[in-house]
């Protein structure tokens, strides 16, 4: 199955993804910040998919897109946020996001 990297500073969101995707047979790595995601993706555990929040401590999810892309290659990156607006959605898609999800959403 796939290795999926979830980047969100909300433990409940990370837990939900780990439970749902783990039950489907995927390996789920969790990072609470963009910087932690860089470390996890550089340690030989390159994800097949990245899911990241926009608002994160330190570097925000959109600002981190280019650096994460250089680490995970062409793997799809899904952006999620509870504070979405058209400008953020357009910016995410222009930076190569595969999809843009508004929280809350049904897994």
Coordinates of N, CA and C in Angstrom, one line a residue:
X1 N 0.8 -1.2 0.0 CA 0.0 0.0 0.0 C 0.9 1.3 0.0
X2 N 0.3 2.4 0.2 CA 0.9 3.7 0.1 C 1.4 4.2 1.5
X3 N 2.5 5.0 1.4 CA 3.0 5.7 2.6 C 2.4 7.2 2.4
X4 N 1.7 7.6 3.5 CA 1.0 8.9 3.4 C 1.6 9.8 4.6
X5 N 1.9 11.0 4.3 CA 2.5 11.9 5.3 C 1.4 13.0 5.5
X6 N 0.9 13.0 6.8 CA -0.1 14.0 7.2 C 0.6 15.0 8.0
X7 N 0.4 16.3 7.6 CA 1.1 17.4 8.3 C 0.0 18.3 8.9
X8 N -0.2 18.2 10.2 CA -1.3 19.0 10.8 C -0.9 19.1 12.3
X9 N -1.1 20.3 12.9 CA -0.8 20.5 14.3 C -2.0 20.2 15.2
X10 N -3.0 19.7 14.7 CA -4.2 19.2 15.5 C -4.1 17.7 15.7
X11 N -3.8 17.3 16.9 CA -3.7 15.8 17.2 C -4.9 15.0 16.8
X12 N -6.1 15.6 16.9 CA -7.3 14.8 16.6 C -7.4 14.6 15.1
X13 N -7.0 15.5 14.3 CA -7.0 15.3 12.8 C -6.0 14.3 12.4
X14 N -4.8 14.3 13.0 CA -3.8 13.3 12.7 C -4.2 11.9 13.1
X15 N -4.8 11.8 14.3 CA -5.3 10.5 14.8 C -6.4 10.0 13.8
X16 N -7.3 10.8 13.4 CA -8.4 10.4 12.5 C -7.8 9.8 11.2
X17 N -6.9 10.6 10.6 CA -6.2 10.1 9.4 C -5.5 8.8 9.6
X18 N -4.7 8.7 10.7 CA -4.0 7.5 11.0 C -4.9 6.3 11.1
X19 N -6.0 6.5 11.9 CA -6.9 5.4 12.0 C -7.6 5.0 10.7
X20 N -8.2 5.9 10.0 CA -8.9 5.6 8.8 C -8.0 5.0 7.7
X21 N -6.9 5.7 7.5 CA -6.0 5.2 6.4 C -5.2 4.0 6.8
X22 N -4.8 3.9 8.1 CA -4.2 2.7 8.6 C -5.1 1.4 8.4
X23 N -6.4 1.6 8.7 CA -7.3 0.5 8.5 C -7.4 0.0 7.1
X24 N -7.1 0.9 6.2 CA -7.1 0.6 4.7 C -5.8 0.0 4.3
X25 N -4.8 -0.2 5.2 CA -3.6 -0.8 4.9 C -2.4 0.1 4.6
X26 N -2.7 1.4 4.7 CA -1.6 2.4 4.3 C -0.7 2.7 5.5
X27 N 0.5 3.1 5.3 CA 1.4 3.5 6.3 C 1.2 5.0 6.4
X28 N 1.0 5.5 7.7 CA 0.7 6.9 7.9 C 1.8 7.5 8.8
X29 N 2.5 8.5 8.3 CA 3.4 9.2 9.1 C 2.8 10.6 9.4
X30 N 3.1 11.1 10.6 CA 2.5 12.3 11.1 C 3.6 13.3 11.4
X31 N 3.3 14.6 11.1 CA 4.2 15.7 11.4 C 3.4 16.8 11.9
X32 N 3.8 17.5 12.9 CA 3.0 18.6 13.5 C 3.4 20.0 12.9
X33 N 4.5 20.0 12.0 CA 4.9 21.2 11.4 C 5.6 20.9 10.1
X34 N 5.7 22.0 9.2 CA 6.4 21.8 7.9 C 7.8 21.3 8.1
X35 N 8.5 21.9 9.1 CA 9.9 21.6 9.4 C 10.0 20.1 9.8
X36 N 9.1 19.6 10.6 CA 9.1 18.2 10.9 C 8.8 17.3 9.7
X37 N 8.0 17.8 8.8 CA 7.7 17.0 7.6 C 8.9 16.9 6.7
X38 N 9.7 18.0 6.6 CA 10.9 18.0 5.9 C 11.9 16.9 6.4
X39 N 12.0 16.8 7.7 CA 12.9 15.8 8.3 C 12.4 14.4 8.0
X40 N 11.1 14.2 8.2 CA 10.5 12.9 8.0 C 10.6 12.4 6.5
X41 N 10.5 13.3 5.6 CA 10.5 13.0 4.2 C 12.0 12.9 3.7
X42 N 12.9 13.4 4.4 CA 14.3 13.3 4.1 C 15.0 12.0 4.6
X43 N 14.4 11.3 5.5 CA 15.0 10.2 6.2 C 14.7 8.9 5.5
X44 N 14.6 8.9 4.2 CA 14.4 7.7 3.4 C 13.0 7.2 3.4
X45 N 12.1 7.9 4.0 CA 10.7 7.4 4.1 C 9.8 8.4 3.2
X46 N 10.2 8.5 1.9 CA 9.5 9.4 1.0 C 8.0 8.9 0.9
X47 N 7.1 9.8 1.1 CA 5.7 9.5 1.0 C 5.2 9.4 -0.4
X48 N 4.2 8.6 -0.6 CA 3.5 8.5 -1.9 C 2.5 9.6 -2.1
X49 N 2.0 10.2 -1.0 CA 1.0 11.2 -0.9 C 1.3 12.1 0.3
X50 N 1.1 13.4 0.1 CA 1.3 14.3 1.3 C -0.1 15.1 1.5
X51 N -0.5 15.1 2.7 CA -1.7 15.9 3.1 C -1.2 16.9 4.1
X52 N -1.5 18.2 3.9 CA -1.0 19.2 4.8 C -2.0 20.3 5.0
X53 N -1.9 20.8 6.3 CA -2.8 21.9 6.7 C -2.1 23.2 6.2
X54 N -2.9 24.2 6.0 CA -2.3 25.5 5.6 C -1.7 26.2 6.8
X55 N -2.5 26.3 7.9 CA -2.0 27.0 9.1 C -1.2 26.0 10.0
X56 N 0.1 26.2 10.1 CA 1.0 25.4 10.9 C 1.9 26.3 11.7
X57 N 2.4 25.8 12.8 CA 3.4 26.6 13.5 C 4.7 26.7 12.7
X58 N 5.3 27.8 12.8 CA 6.5 28.0 11.9 C 6.1 28.3 10.5
X59 N 6.7 27.6 9.6 CA 6.4 27.8 8.1 C 5.0 27.3 7.8
X60 N 4.2 28.1 7.1 CA 2.8 27.6 6.8 C 2.9 26.6 5.7
X61 N 1.8 25.9 5.5 CA 1.7 24.8 4.6 C 1.9 25.2 3.1
X62 N 1.4 26.4 2.7 CA 1.6 26.8 1.3 C 3.0 27.3 1.1
X63 N 3.6 28.0 2.0 CA 5.0 28.4 1.9 C 6.0 27.2 1.8
X64 N 5.6 26.1 2.4 CA 6.4 24.9 2.4 C 6.3 24.1 1.2
X65 N 5.3 24.4 0.3 CA 5.1 23.5 -0.9 C 6.3 23.2 -1.7
X66 N 7.0 24.3 -2.1 CA 8.2 24.1 -3.0 C 9.3 23.2 -2.3
X67 N 9.5 23.4 -1.0 CA 10.5 22.6 -0.4 C 10.1 21.2 -0.2
X68 N 8.8 21.0 0.1 CA 8.3 19.6 0.2 C 8.3 18.9 -1.1
X69 N 7.9 19.6 -2.2 CA 7.9 19.1 -3.5 C 9.3 18.6 -3.9
X70 N 10.4 19.3 -3.5 CA 11.7 18.9 -3.9 C 12.1 17.6 -3.1
X71 N 11.5 17.3 -2.0 CA 11.8 16.1 -1.2 C 10.9 14.9 -1.6
X72 N 9.7 15.2 -2.1 CA 8.8 14.0 -2.4 C 8.6 13.8 -3.9
X73 N 9.2 14.6 -4.7 CA 9.0 14.5 -6.1 C 7.6 14.8 -6.6
X74 N 7.1 13.9 -7.5 CA 5.8 14.2 -8.1 C 4.6 13.6 -7.3
X75 N 4.9 13.2 -6.1 CA 3.7 12.7 -5.3 C 2.7 13.8 -5.1
X76 N 1.4 13.4 -5.1 CA 0.4 14.4 -5.0 C 0.4 15.0 -3.6
X77 N 0.1 16.3 -3.5 CA 0.0 17.0 -2.2 C -1.4 17.6 -2.1
X78 N -2.1 17.2 -1.1 CA -3.5 17.7 -0.8 C -3.4 18.7 0.3
X79 N -3.9 19.9 0.0 CA -4.0 21.0 1.0 C -5.3 21.0 1.7
X80 N -5.3 21.2 3.0 CA -6.6 21.2 3.8 C -6.5 22.4 4.7
X81 N -7.7 23.0 4.9 CA -7.7 24.2 5.8 C -9.2 24.4 6.3
X82 N -9.2 25.0 7.5 CA -10.5 25.4 8.1 C -10.8 26.8 7.8
X83 N -9.8 27.5 7.3 CA -9.9 29.0 7.0 C -9.7 29.3 5.5
X84 N -10.5 28.5 4.7 CA -10.3 28.7 3.3 C -11.0 29.9 2.7
X85 N -10.4 30.4 1.6 CA -11.0 31.4 0.8 C -10.5 31.2 -0.6
X86 N -11.1 31.9 -1.5 CA -10.7 31.7 -2.9 C -9.2 32.0 -3.2
X87 N -8.7 33.0 -2.6 CA -7.3 33.3 -2.8 C -6.4 32.2 -2.4
X88 N -6.6 31.6 -1.2 CA -5.8 30.5 -0.7 C -6.0 29.3 -1.6
X89 N -7.2 29.0 -2.1 CA -7.4 27.8 -2.9 C -6.6 28.0 -4.3
X90 N -6.7 29.2 -4.8 CA -6.0 29.5 -6.1 C -4.5 29.4 -5.9
X91 N -4.0 29.9 -4.8 CA -2.6 29.9 -4.5 C -2.1 28.4 -4.4
X92 N -2.9 27.6 -3.7 CA -2.5 26.2 -3.5 C -2.5 25.5 -4.8
X93 N -3.5 25.7 -5.7 CA -3.5 25.0 -7.0 C -2.4 25.5 -7.9
X94 N -2.1 26.8 -7.8 CA -1.0 27.3 -8.7 C 0.4 26.7 -8.2
X95 N 0.5 26.4 -7.0 CA 1.7 25.8 -6.5 C 1.8 24.3 -6.7
X96 N 0.8 23.8 -7.3 CA 0.8 22.3 -7.6 C 0.1 21.4 -6.7
X97 N -0.8 21.9 -5.9 CA -1.6 21.0 -5.0 C -2.5 20.2 -5.9
X98 N -2.6 18.9 -5.5 CA -3.5 18.0 -6.2 C -4.9 18.3 -6.0
X99 N -5.2 18.6 -4.7 CA -6.6 19.0 -4.3 C -6.6 19.9 -3.1
X100 N -7.7 20.5 -2.8 CA -7.8 21.5 -1.8 C -9.1 21.1 -1.0
X101 N -9.0 20.8 0.3 CA -10.1 20.4 1.1 C -10.4 21.4 2.2
X102 N -11.7 21.7 2.4 CA -12.1 22.6 3.5 C -12.5 21.7 4.7
X103 N -11.9 22.0 5.9 CA -12.3 21.3 7.1 C -13.6 22.0 7.6
X104 N -14.4 21.2 8.3 CA -14.4 19.8 8.5 C -14.8 19.1 7.2
X105 N -14.3 17.9 7.0 CA -14.7 17.0 5.9 C -14.9 15.6 6.4
X106 N -15.7 14.8 5.6 CA -15.9 13.5 5.9 C -14.9 12.6 5.3
X107 N -14.1 11.9 6.2 CA -13.1 11.0 5.6 C -13.7 9.9 4.7

